[in-house]
Amino acid sequence: MRDVNGREYTPQWFVARYNSRPSQGAVAVPAFARIAPGVPTDLPIIDNAVNLTVGAGAPGFSGETFNVRRVGDQWLADSRAAAISMQGETIVVDVVDGTVRLAPTSFIPPDQTVKENPNALLCEPGQGWIYYGAWLSNPPINLLRNPVFFDTNAPTGYPFDVKGVQNEGTGNLIFLEFGFETTMTATRGPRFLIAVWAPRAVLGNTPQIIVFYTPPTKPTDYPADSYPFLSRYPYFPSPDVSAKPTIAKEIVQPYAYLAINYLLAGYKIIPQLQAAGRNPIVIFPIHPSMDWGPLGTQAGLTRLIKEVVRFLYARQLVSSRVAPTARVSLDSGRVSIFPKEGLFNNERIPNSWTLTVSGFSNGIDRVLDLCTPRQINDKLYDPEIFASPEATLVESWREIWDIDGVADNGEGAGRHLNNLRNWLKQDRRRVRSYHSGEGMRTAPRSLVEASRITSSPAPPFNGVYIEEGTSADKNATWVGFSNQALRPSPYDAHHTVPAVAFGHAAQFALP
């Protein structure tokens, strides 16, 4: 057994469940065997199939349960995390274990009073069952034109084409926990809530992945917690039910809804990407109380991506070969993966990806941090759980999407520009920047030669204009909006940018 970094460890046990006959001619009966790791064991299997459960042998790891079956002249597993090989007459099982698992869920009837932390994500009936508020609608998307051009010299807002999307049925929104299991009382280490979009599409050998960093989760807006973040983060609701008990239909879980609002309900990042013709894996880390911990480092993000990819492929929620049929089920508020048995084939988990990292507003600080390697705090975050060698991320990283980024760590616009310039020195990299007049940081504009930036309409009409340009080396694009151009929108100009920019950036081909 090994982790995603290739580090081997010995699990506590294997449990085999299979059909056997106690004697010649007897009726087949279910059988059970506990197998010591690394010790060859004879199993009297009669139907060339066995279910294996691997007990996690290290804190933080989840263990695996999967099926092994003889298909033709070879043995295959229905989990991409299990590699099956033969050594003579012995079946050898090599398992990649992980530190990511499904986040717990619960259903509370809408009129029931909530008085304490549910310690789980709340679900509701609708489209089968969904996480609270996570409706998969099929909204029309106002897709910003690429290149930007107006049909009139008297515009009232940005130029767009209306695109319909088929959001429902094109993927799964999944909430995961990354890190230690909170049920393991002996090792109550930190864990992070992660939202993931798992597309129902053929991903190819090198899947596309987009990671998005939000502005800080300020204690004024999100339940405050402190390390190791096992109290109010991430499931405590608003309003504060410990002070004011509230019926379930009138509460919201701010940390979870942060992802739902950006991805589906509000800014519609997923529908924007689909309107532009993309349906990638999207990873949305949700940080506690303004503390990104290892998630703001190359080593930490590399580990997170590896763990999420391992989980999605192992459970056949995504595939490089076929459109997956597995899905996350929330029936009656209980999370599971359906169907329980997957396809038996030899598809492997990809070891590389094409990565886009995006950040909105102050979230750009984390993106800029990622441009250079920094050590995680190994006294707070065990590297065996939270870190991976950075090479995979560095080699796979293709794009930065700067979504009205406000670099605000005290070093000013110089850091913003210099980190992006240095990051672009490696081949096959692009920076795409989208800024409003409210963003207050226009440093990325300097990545594009001034002579290559045009403004339209010319002259501006009632304050409406958009700047656009691409650098001579094609490595940087700039789109600057006047505040008046960011209409129609239910948001202010700054918060309209993420509702527009993702659909535009996704129209560019990956380098």
Short mmCIF file of C-alpha atoms in Angstrom, two decimals:
data_model
loop_
_atom_site.label_atom_id
_atom_site.label_comp_id
_atom_site.label_asym_id
_atom_site.label_seq_id
_atom_site.Cartn_x
_atom_site.Cartn_y
_atom_site.Cartn_z
CA MET A 1 0.00 0.00 0.00
CA ARG A 2 1.26 3.48 -0.79
CA ASP A 3 0.19 7.12 -0.72
CA VAL A 4 -0.07 9.50 -3.68
CA ASN A 5 3.62 10.39 -3.25
CA GLY A 6 4.64 6.74 -3.62
CA ARG A 7 5.52 6.36 0.06
CA GLU A 8 4.83 2.78 1.09
CA TYR A 9 3.26 1.76 4.37
CA THR A 10 1.75 -1.41 5.74
CA PRO A 11 -2.02 -1.40 6.27
CA GLN A 12 -3.48 -2.96 9.37
CA TRP A 13 -5.33 -5.65 7.44
CA PHE A 14 -7.13 -6.74 4.30
CA VAL A 15 -10.63 -8.19 4.60
CA ALA A 16 -11.84 -10.42 1.78
CA ARG A 17 -15.51 -11.21 1.16
CA TYR A 18 -16.29 -13.86 -1.44
CA ASN A 19 -18.46 -16.86 -2.27
CA SER A 20 -17.22 -20.34 -1.38
CA ARG A 21 -18.44 -23.93 -1.01
CA PRO A 22 -17.79 -25.58 2.35
CA SER A 23 -17.69 -29.01 0.65
CA GLN A 24 -17.95 -30.63 -2.76
CA GLY A 25 -21.47 -30.16 -4.15
CA ALA A 26 -22.58 -27.89 -1.31
CA VAL A 27 -24.51 -24.68 -1.87
CA ALA A 28 -22.34 -21.60 -2.29
CA VAL A 29 -22.22 -19.44 0.82
CA PRO A 30 -20.70 -16.04 1.63
CA ALA A 31 -17.23 -16.31 3.16
CA PHE A 32 -15.01 -13.89 5.05
CA ALA A 33 -11.24 -13.85 5.58
CA ARG A 34 -8.85 -11.44 7.28
CA ILE A 35 -5.58 -11.34 5.37
CA ALA A 36 -2.24 -10.19 6.73
CA PRO A 37 -0.59 -7.68 4.36
CA GLY A 38 2.21 -9.16 2.30
CA VAL A 39 1.41 -12.73 3.31
CA PRO A 40 0.17 -14.96 0.45
CA THR A 41 -3.21 -16.46 1.37
CA ASP A 42 -5.25 -19.13 -0.42
CA LEU A 43 -8.94 -18.25 -0.85
CA PRO A 44 -11.39 -20.91 -2.12
CA ILE A 45 -13.17 -18.50 -4.48
CA ILE A 46 -15.77 -20.15 -6.73
CA ASP A 47 -16.98 -17.33 -8.96
CA ASN A 48 -13.76 -15.45 -9.77
CA ALA A 49 -14.79 -12.42 -7.73
CA VAL A 50 -13.82 -11.01 -4.35
CA ASN A 51 -14.56 -7.83 -2.42
CA LEU A 52 -11.55 -6.36 -0.60
CA THR A 53 -11.46 -3.82 2.20
CA VAL A 54 -8.06 -2.39 3.08
CA GLY A 55 -7.78 -1.01 6.59
CA ALA A 56 -5.96 2.30 6.77
CA GLY A 57 -2.59 1.80 8.40
CA ALA A 58 -1.77 5.43 9.11
CA PRO A 59 -3.65 8.34 10.73
CA GLY A 60 -5.45 10.50 8.21
CA PHE A 61 -5.74 7.80 5.57
CA SER A 62 -9.16 6.50 4.63
CA GLY A 63 -8.60 2.93 3.49
CA GLU A 64 -10.28 1.46 0.41
CA THR A 65 -13.05 -0.98 -0.42
CA PHE A 66 -13.27 -2.37 -3.95
CA ASN A 67 -14.07 -5.44 -6.01
CA VAL A 68 -11.63 -7.68 -7.86
CA ARG A 69 -12.85 -9.90 -10.68
CA ARG A 70 -11.43 -12.19 -13.30
CA VAL A 71 -12.21 -10.79 -16.76
CA GLY A 72 -11.03 -13.11 -19.51
CA ASP A 73 -7.45 -14.04 -18.71
CA GLN A 74 -6.73 -11.18 -16.31
CA TRP A 75 -7.83 -9.92 -12.89
CA LEU A 76 -9.13 -6.35 -12.71
CA ALA A 77 -10.43 -4.02 -10.00
CA ASP A 78 -13.35 -1.61 -10.11
CA SER A 79 -11.22 1.06 -8.41
CA ARG A 80 -8.53 2.97 -10.27
CA ALA A 81 -6.64 3.16 -6.95
CA ALA A 82 -6.02 -0.60 -7.04
CA ALA A 83 -3.55 -2.12 -9.48
CA ILE A 84 -3.86 -5.89 -9.96
CA SER A 85 -1.00 -8.03 -11.26
CA MET A 86 -0.07 -11.71 -11.31
CA GLN A 87 3.04 -13.36 -9.90
CA GLY A 88 2.65 -16.95 -10.96
CA GLU A 89 -0.63 -18.12 -9.46
CA THR A 90 -0.66 -15.30 -6.91
CA ILE A 91 -2.86 -12.22 -7.36
CA VAL A 92 -0.94 -9.13 -6.20
CA VAL A 93 -2.95 -6.10 -5.12
CA ASP A 94 -1.22 -2.70 -4.96
CA VAL A 95 -3.39 0.07 -3.49
CA VAL A 96 -2.92 3.84 -3.46
CA ASP A 97 -4.62 5.15 -0.31
CA GLY A 98 -5.71 8.73 0.25
CA THR A 99 -6.40 11.47 2.76
CA VAL A 100 -9.60 12.70 1.09
CA ARG A 101 -13.09 11.40 1.85
CA LEU A 102 -16.71 12.38 1.32
CA ALA A 103 -17.80 15.13 3.70
CA PRO A 104 -20.50 13.96 6.15
CA THR A 105 -24.09 14.95 5.43
CA SER A 106 -27.39 15.12 7.29
CA PHE A 107 -31.04 15.95 6.70
CA ILE A 108 -32.94 18.07 9.20
CA PRO A 109 -36.65 18.58 8.45
CA PRO A 110 -37.20 22.20 7.40
CA ASP A 111 -39.43 23.11 10.35
CA GLN A 112 -37.26 21.41 12.98
CA THR A 113 -35.40 23.74 15.32
CA VAL A 114 -31.62 23.61 15.13
CA LYS A 115 -29.87 24.32 18.44
CA GLU A 116 -26.32 23.10 17.87
CA ASN A 117 -23.67 22.41 15.29
CA PRO A 118 -24.92 19.66 12.95
CA ASN A 119 -21.28 18.67 12.28
CA ALA A 120 -22.29 17.76 8.74
CA LEU A 121 -23.41 19.37 5.51
CA LEU A 122 -27.16 19.79 5.37
CA CYS A 123 -29.12 18.34 2.46
CA GLU A 124 -32.58 18.97 1.07
CA PRO A 125 -34.90 17.09 -1.30
CA GLY A 126 -34.90 18.37 -4.86
CA GLN A 127 -33.43 17.00 -8.11
CA GLY A 128 -33.27 13.82 -6.07
CA TRP A 129 -31.38 15.20 -3.07
CA ILE A 130 -28.92 18.08 -3.06
CA TYR A 131 -26.67 20.02 -0.71
CA TYR A 132 -28.60 23.02 0.68
CA GLY A 133 -29.02 25.50 -2.18
CA ALA A 134 -26.94 23.58 -4.74
CA TRP A 135 -29.52 23.44 -7.51
CA LEU A 136 -28.21 22.34 -10.89
CA SER A 137 -30.18 24.74 -13.07
CA ASN A 138 -29.67 25.43 -16.76
CA PRO A 139 -29.28 29.22 -16.80
CA PRO A 140 -28.64 31.32 -19.90
CA ILE A 141 -25.14 32.80 -19.65
CA ASN A 142 -24.19 36.24 -20.93
CA LEU A 143 -20.86 35.17 -22.44
CA LEU A 144 -18.43 38.07 -22.87
CA ARG A 145 -17.29 38.11 -26.48
CA ASN A 146 -13.76 37.08 -27.32
CA PRO A 147 -12.37 39.26 -28.74
CA VAL A 148 -14.39 41.98 -27.08
CA PHE A 149 -16.35 44.01 -29.62
CA PHE A 150 -19.46 46.17 -29.49
CA ASP A 151 -22.30 46.19 -32.01
CA THR A 152 -23.01 49.83 -31.26
CA ASN A 153 -21.24 53.05 -30.40
CA ALA A 154 -23.82 53.67 -27.66
CA PRO A 155 -23.55 50.57 -25.42
CA THR A 156 -25.19 50.29 -22.01
CA GLY A 157 -22.87 47.52 -20.76
CA TYR A 158 -20.41 44.83 -21.80
CA PRO A 159 -20.99 43.01 -25.12
CA PHE A 160 -22.14 39.42 -24.77
CA ASP A 161 -23.77 36.54 -26.57
CA VAL A 162 -26.44 34.59 -24.73
CA LYS A 163 -25.47 30.93 -24.41
CA GLY A 164 -27.66 28.17 -23.05
CA VAL A 165 -26.02 25.52 -20.89
CA GLN A 166 -27.10 22.04 -19.86
CA ASN A 167 -25.76 22.09 -16.33
CA GLU A 168 -27.88 19.31 -14.86
CA GLY A 169 -26.46 15.91 -15.73
CA THR A 170 -23.06 17.22 -16.86
CA GLY A 171 -21.27 16.69 -13.57
CA ASN A 172 -21.38 16.22 -9.82
CA LEU A 173 -20.87 18.85 -7.14
CA ILE A 174 -19.07 17.03 -4.34
CA PHE A 175 -17.91 18.20 -0.93
CA LEU A 176 -14.84 16.43 0.42
CA GLU A 177 -12.76 16.59 3.58
CA PHE A 178 -8.99 16.74 3.14
CA GLY A 179 -6.78 15.80 6.10
CA PHE A 180 -7.41 13.91 9.30
CA GLU A 181 -10.67 12.16 10.05
CA THR A 182 -12.44 13.88 12.93
CA THR A 183 -13.80 10.55 14.20
CA MET A 184 -10.30 9.33 15.02
CA THR A 185 -10.04 10.61 18.58
CA ALA A 186 -6.41 9.56 18.97
CA THR A 187 -5.29 11.82 16.11
CA ARG A 188 -7.59 14.81 15.94
CA GLY A 189 -5.63 16.81 13.42
CA PRO A 190 -6.92 19.50 11.06
CA ARG A 191 -8.96 18.89 7.95
CA PHE A 192 -10.27 21.21 5.25
CA LEU A 193 -13.59 21.33 3.44
CA ILE A 194 -13.11 21.14 -0.33
CA ALA A 195 -15.80 21.61 -2.98
CA VAL A 196 -15.19 19.80 -6.26
CA TRP A 197 -16.93 19.77 -9.62
CA ALA A 198 -16.51 16.33 -11.18
CA PRO A 199 -17.46 16.54 -14.88
CA ARG A 200 -19.32 13.77 -16.65
CA ALA A 201 -17.12 13.97 -19.70
CA VAL A 202 -14.20 12.13 -21.25
CA LEU A 203 -11.22 13.95 -19.74
CA GLY A 204 -8.43 12.47 -21.84
CA ASN A 205 -5.00 11.44 -20.61
CA THR A 206 -4.20 14.88 -19.18
CA PRO A 207 -7.30 16.23 -17.42
CA GLN A 208 -7.93 19.96 -17.16
CA ILE A 209 -8.10 21.25 -13.59
CA ILE A 210 -9.07 24.71 -12.36
CA VAL A 211 -8.36 25.77 -8.77
CA PHE A 212 -10.08 28.87 -7.40
CA TYR A 213 -9.03 31.00 -4.41
CA THR A 214 -11.62 33.26 -2.80
CA PRO A 215 -11.18 36.38 -0.67
CA PRO A 216 -10.57 35.72 3.06
CA THR A 217 -13.30 34.14 5.18
CA LYS A 218 -13.54 36.97 7.70
CA PRO A 219 -14.92 36.20 11.19
CA THR A 220 -17.58 38.87 10.66
CA ASP A 221 -19.10 36.72 7.91
CA TYR A 222 -18.04 33.16 8.74
CA PRO A 223 -18.14 31.20 12.02
CA ALA A 224 -14.80 31.86 13.71
CA ASP A 225 -12.55 28.97 14.65
CA SER A 226 -8.94 28.37 15.61
CA TYR A 227 -6.39 25.65 14.94
CA PRO A 228 -6.98 22.73 14.50
CA PHE A 229 -10.34 24.06 13.21
CA LEU A 230 -12.53 21.28 14.59
CA SER A 231 -15.22 23.35 16.28
CA ARG A 232 -17.28 25.77 14.18
CA TYR A 233 -15.42 25.24 10.92
CA PRO A 234 -16.81 24.14 8.52
CA TYR A 235 -20.39 23.16 9.42
CA PHE A 236 -21.66 25.64 12.01
CA PRO A 237 -24.70 27.52 10.64
CA SER A 238 -25.77 31.13 10.54
CA PRO A 239 -27.49 32.61 12.47
CA ASP A 240 -25.68 31.40 15.58
CA VAL A 241 -28.06 28.63 16.63
CA SER A 242 -26.32 28.20 19.98
CA ALA A 243 -27.46 31.71 20.88
CA LYS A 244 -30.68 31.77 18.86
CA PRO A 245 -32.17 28.37 17.95
CA THR A 246 -33.58 28.59 14.42
CA ILE A 247 -35.65 26.29 12.22
CA ALA A 248 -33.63 24.46 9.59
CA LYS A 249 -35.14 26.16 6.54
CA GLU A 250 -33.95 29.56 7.82
CA ILE A 251 -30.29 28.72 8.38
CA VAL A 252 -27.33 28.64 6.04
CA GLN A 253 -23.90 27.06 6.41
CA PRO A 254 -21.62 29.94 5.35
CA TYR A 255 -18.50 27.90 4.54
CA ALA A 256 -20.34 25.45 2.30
CA TYR A 257 -22.48 28.13 0.69
CA LEU A 258 -19.34 30.07 -0.21
CA ALA A 259 -18.60 27.37 -2.79
CA ILE A 260 -22.21 26.88 -3.86
CA ASN A 261 -22.61 30.62 -4.47
CA TYR A 262 -19.47 30.96 -6.57
CA LEU A 263 -19.81 27.72 -8.51
CA LEU A 264 -23.56 27.46 -9.13
CA ALA A 265 -26.04 29.81 -7.49
CA GLY A 266 -24.53 33.28 -7.76
CA TYR A 267 -21.47 33.83 -9.94
CA LYS A 268 -22.16 30.61 -11.89
CA ILE A 269 -18.54 29.68 -12.54
CA ILE A 270 -19.48 26.17 -13.70
CA PRO A 271 -22.15 27.34 -16.19
CA GLN A 272 -19.74 30.03 -17.45
CA LEU A 273 -17.08 27.41 -18.18
CA GLN A 274 -19.62 25.20 -19.91
CA ALA A 275 -20.94 28.08 -22.01
CA ALA A 276 -17.36 28.58 -23.21
CA GLY A 277 -17.08 24.92 -24.20
CA ARG A 278 -15.10 23.61 -21.23
CA ASN A 279 -16.09 21.17 -18.49
CA PRO A 280 -12.97 20.67 -16.35
CA ILE A 281 -12.42 19.38 -12.85
CA VAL A 282 -12.84 22.40 -10.55
CA ILE A 283 -11.30 22.37 -7.07
CA PHE A 284 -12.56 24.98 -4.61
CA PRO A 285 -10.65 24.96 -1.28
CA ILE A 286 -12.63 26.48 1.59
CA HIS A 287 -10.35 27.91 4.28
CA PRO A 288 -11.18 28.52 7.97
CA SER A 289 -11.08 31.98 9.52
CA MET A 290 -8.73 33.61 6.98
CA ASP A 291 -6.17 30.81 7.43
CA TRP A 292 -5.17 28.92 4.28
CA GLY A 293 -2.64 26.75 6.10
CA PRO A 294 -0.89 24.43 3.61
CA LEU A 295 -3.39 25.24 0.84
CA GLY A 296 -1.53 28.45 0.01
CA THR A 297 1.75 26.64 -0.72
CA GLN A 298 2.96 24.72 -3.76
CA ALA A 299 3.53 21.58 -1.68
CA GLY A 300 0.08 21.79 -0.09
CA LEU A 301 -1.79 22.48 -3.33
CA THR A 302 0.10 19.72 -5.11
CA ARG A 303 -1.01 17.28 -2.44
CA LEU A 304 -4.60 18.50 -2.54
CA ILE A 305 -4.84 18.09 -6.32
CA LYS A 306 -3.23 14.65 -6.22
CA GLU A 307 -5.62 13.54 -3.48
CA VAL A 308 -8.72 14.88 -5.24
CA VAL A 309 -7.71 13.32 -8.56
CA ARG A 310 -7.00 10.00 -6.84
CA PHE A 311 -10.39 10.06 -5.12
CA LEU A 312 -12.37 10.98 -8.23
CA TYR A 313 -10.69 8.37 -10.42
CA ALA A 314 -10.76 5.68 -7.73
CA ARG A 315 -14.53 6.12 -7.32
CA GLN A 316 -15.01 6.40 -11.12
CA LEU A 317 -16.64 9.80 -10.70
CA VAL A 318 -14.41 10.96 -13.57
CA SER A 319 -12.65 9.10 -16.35
CA SER A 320 -10.09 9.73 -19.06
CA ARG A 321 -11.72 7.14 -21.35
CA VAL A 322 -15.51 7.21 -21.02
CA ALA A 323 -18.22 9.50 -19.70
CA PRO A 324 -18.64 8.27 -16.11
CA THR A 325 -21.93 6.91 -14.84
CA ALA A 326 -21.10 6.98 -11.12
CA ARG A 327 -22.52 9.87 -9.11
CA VAL A 328 -22.71 11.12 -5.57
CA SER A 329 -26.04 10.25 -3.98
CA LEU A 330 -27.50 12.31 -1.12
CA ASP A 331 -30.68 10.27 -0.76
CA SER A 332 -32.41 11.04 2.55
CA GLY A 333 -29.38 13.11 3.54
CA ARG A 334 -26.91 10.21 3.53
CA VAL A 335 -23.95 10.66 1.22
CA SER A 336 -22.72 7.72 -0.84
CA ILE A 337 -21.50 6.88 -4.31
CA PHE A 338 -23.91 5.11 -6.66
CA PRO A 339 -23.59 2.50 -8.03
CA LYS A 340 -21.40 0.77 -5.47
CA GLU A 341 -19.70 -1.40 -8.10
CA GLY A 342 -17.83 0.26 -10.95
CA LEU A 343 -16.42 -0.80 -14.28
CA PHE A 344 -13.66 -3.40 -14.30
CA ASN A 345 -10.82 -2.15 -16.47
CA ASN A 346 -7.18 -1.17 -16.27
CA GLU A 347 -7.57 2.62 -16.43
CA ARG A 348 -5.00 4.31 -14.23
CA ILE A 349 -5.01 7.54 -12.26
CA PRO A 350 -3.29 10.32 -14.28
CA ASN A 351 -0.01 11.58 -12.88
CA SER A 352 -0.12 14.93 -14.70
CA TRP A 353 -2.72 17.55 -15.53
CA THR A 354 -3.10 20.95 -17.21
CA LEU A 355 -3.64 23.33 -14.33
CA THR A 356 -5.25 26.76 -14.16
CA VAL A 357 -5.10 28.65 -10.86
CA SER A 358 -7.48 31.57 -10.40
CA GLY A 359 -8.04 34.10 -7.66
CA PHE A 360 -10.64 36.80 -7.08
CA SER A 361 -10.06 40.02 -5.14
CA ASN A 362 -7.75 39.32 -2.16
CA GLY A 363 -7.70 35.68 -3.22
CA ILE A 364 -5.01 36.72 -5.70
CA ASP A 365 -2.58 36.90 -2.76
CA ARG A 366 -2.69 33.11 -2.47
CA VAL A 367 -2.11 32.74 -6.21
CA LEU A 368 0.90 35.05 -5.98
CA ASP A 369 2.19 33.04 -3.01
CA LEU A 370 2.05 29.93 -5.18
CA CYS A 371 4.36 31.48 -7.77
CA THR A 372 7.34 30.63 -5.55
CA PRO A 373 7.93 27.60 -3.30
CA ARG A 374 7.36 28.10 0.42
CA GLN A 375 7.50 25.56 3.21
CA ILE A 376 4.34 24.46 4.96
CA ASN A 377 4.30 24.69 8.74
CA ASP A 378 5.18 21.07 9.45
CA LYS A 379 4.54 21.49 13.17
CA LEU A 380 0.87 22.25 12.47
CA TYR A 381 0.39 20.29 9.26
CA ASP A 382 1.95 16.86 8.94
CA PRO A 383 3.73 16.73 5.54
CA GLU A 384 2.82 13.04 5.23
CA ILE A 385 -0.82 14.16 5.07
CA PHE A 386 -0.67 17.66 3.58
CA ALA A 387 2.39 17.90 1.29
CA SER A 388 3.74 16.55 -1.99
CA PRO A 389 6.83 17.39 -4.03
CA GLU A 390 6.07 20.54 -6.01
CA ALA A 391 7.38 19.30 -9.37
CA THR A 392 4.04 17.96 -10.60
CA LEU A 393 2.32 21.29 -9.96
CA VAL A 394 5.14 23.37 -11.42
CA GLU A 395 5.28 21.26 -14.59
CA SER A 396 1.48 21.11 -15.02
CA TRP A 397 0.65 24.77 -14.29
CA ARG A 398 -0.41 26.51 -17.51
CA GLU A 399 -2.56 29.52 -16.62
CA ILE A 400 -3.24 32.16 -13.98
CA TRP A 401 -6.61 33.88 -14.12
CA ASP A 402 -6.42 37.17 -12.20
CA ILE A 403 -10.05 38.05 -11.45
CA ASP A 404 -9.98 41.68 -10.30
CA GLY A 405 -7.14 40.72 -8.00
CA VAL A 406 -6.36 43.06 -5.12
CA ALA A 407 -2.90 42.11 -3.83
CA ASP A 408 -3.15 43.27 -0.26
CA ASN A 409 -0.38 41.66 1.77
CA GLY A 410 1.35 45.01 2.32
CA GLU A 411 3.87 44.76 -0.51
CA GLY A 412 1.69 46.62 -3.00
CA ALA A 413 1.32 46.43 -6.75
CA GLY A 414 5.02 45.73 -7.29
CA ARG A 415 4.72 42.24 -5.85
CA HIS A 416 1.62 41.63 -7.96
CA LEU A 417 3.42 42.46 -11.20
CA ASN A 418 6.81 40.94 -10.37
CA ASN A 419 5.45 37.59 -9.23
CA LEU A 420 3.45 37.25 -12.43
CA ARG A 421 6.43 38.27 -14.57
CA ASN A 422 8.71 35.76 -12.89
CA TRP A 423 6.09 33.02 -13.17
CA LEU A 424 5.80 33.66 -16.92
CA LYS A 425 9.50 32.96 -17.48
CA GLN A 426 8.79 29.25 -17.85
CA ASP A 427 7.44 27.93 -21.15
CA ARG A 428 3.77 27.30 -21.94
CA ARG A 429 2.34 29.71 -19.40
CA ARG A 430 -0.32 32.40 -19.72
CA VAL A 431 -1.71 35.13 -17.44
CA ARG A 432 -5.24 36.36 -18.14
CA SER A 433 -6.23 39.46 -16.16
CA TYR A 434 -9.67 41.00 -15.72
CA HIS A 435 -10.01 44.23 -13.75
CA SER A 436 -12.68 46.75 -12.90
CA GLY A 437 -12.25 50.34 -11.83
CA GLU A 438 -12.93 49.20 -8.26
CA GLY A 439 -10.18 46.59 -8.16
CA MET A 440 -7.63 49.29 -7.32
CA ARG A 441 -4.73 47.17 -8.60
CA THR A 442 -3.98 47.43 -12.31
CA ALA A 443 -0.38 46.18 -12.15
CA PRO A 444 -1.02 43.23 -14.55
CA ARG A 445 -1.84 45.75 -17.30
CA SER A 446 1.92 46.24 -17.65
CA LEU A 447 2.31 42.64 -18.81
CA VAL A 448 0.86 43.81 -22.14
CA GLU A 449 2.62 46.47 -24.19
CA ALA A 450 0.68 49.75 -24.09
CA SER A 451 0.69 49.91 -27.89
CA ARG A 452 -1.19 46.61 -28.02
CA ILE A 453 -4.07 47.71 -25.76
CA THR A 454 -7.14 49.14 -27.44
CA SER A 455 -10.23 50.70 -25.91
CA SER A 456 -13.76 50.55 -27.25
CA PRO A 457 -16.06 52.16 -27.93
CA ALA A 458 -13.92 55.15 -28.79
CA PRO A 459 -14.72 57.56 -27.38
CA PRO A 460 -16.43 56.00 -24.32
CA PHE A 461 -20.21 56.32 -24.19
CA ASN A 462 -21.70 57.47 -20.90
CA GLY A 463 -18.65 56.11 -19.12
CA VAL A 464 -18.87 52.68 -20.80
CA TYR A 465 -15.61 51.36 -22.25
CA ILE A 466 -13.50 48.19 -22.18
CA GLU A 467 -9.75 47.91 -22.70
CA GLU A 468 -8.36 44.76 -24.27
CA GLY A 469 -4.92 43.62 -25.33
CA THR A 470 -2.60 40.64 -25.79
CA SER A 471 1.17 40.82 -25.36
CA ALA A 472 3.38 40.31 -28.40
CA ASP A 473 4.59 36.97 -27.04
CA LYS A 474 0.95 35.87 -26.44
CA ASN A 475 1.75 35.15 -22.79
CA ALA A 476 -0.53 37.77 -21.23
CA THR A 477 -3.98 39.14 -21.90
CA TRP A 478 -5.60 42.16 -20.30
CA VAL A 479 -9.26 43.13 -20.10
CA GLY A 480 -10.06 46.30 -18.18
CA PHE A 481 -13.66 47.37 -17.59
CA SER A 482 -14.99 50.75 -16.65
CA ASN A 483 -17.43 50.29 -13.80
CA GLN A 484 -20.26 51.42 -16.05
CA ALA A 485 -19.40 48.66 -18.54
CA LEU A 486 -20.07 45.90 -16.01
CA ARG A 487 -23.80 45.87 -16.61
CA PRO A 488 -26.34 44.24 -16.50
CA SER A 489 -25.55 42.75 -13.11
CA PRO A 490 -27.07 42.33 -9.65
CA TYR A 491 -23.63 43.09 -8.13
CA ASP A 492 -21.32 46.07 -7.82
CA ALA A 493 -18.61 46.36 -10.45
CA HIS A 494 -15.93 44.52 -8.45
CA HIS A 495 -18.19 41.54 -7.77
CA THR A 496 -19.46 41.45 -11.35
CA VAL A 497 -16.01 40.58 -12.69
CA PRO A 498 -16.08 36.90 -11.55
CA ALA A 499 -19.58 36.60 -13.05
CA VAL A 500 -18.10 37.52 -16.44
CA ALA A 501 -14.39 36.67 -16.50
CA PHE A 502 -14.44 32.87 -16.20
CA GLY A 503 -16.51 32.47 -19.35
CA HIS A 504 -14.16 34.73 -21.29
CA ALA A 505 -10.89 33.20 -20.04
CA ALA A 506 -12.17 29.70 -20.79
CA GLN A 507 -12.58 30.58 -24.47
CA PHE A 508 -8.79 30.70 -24.95
CA ALA A 509 -7.01 27.50 -25.93
CA LEU A 510 -4.68 26.06 -23.30
CA PRO A 511 -1.00 26.64 -24.11
#
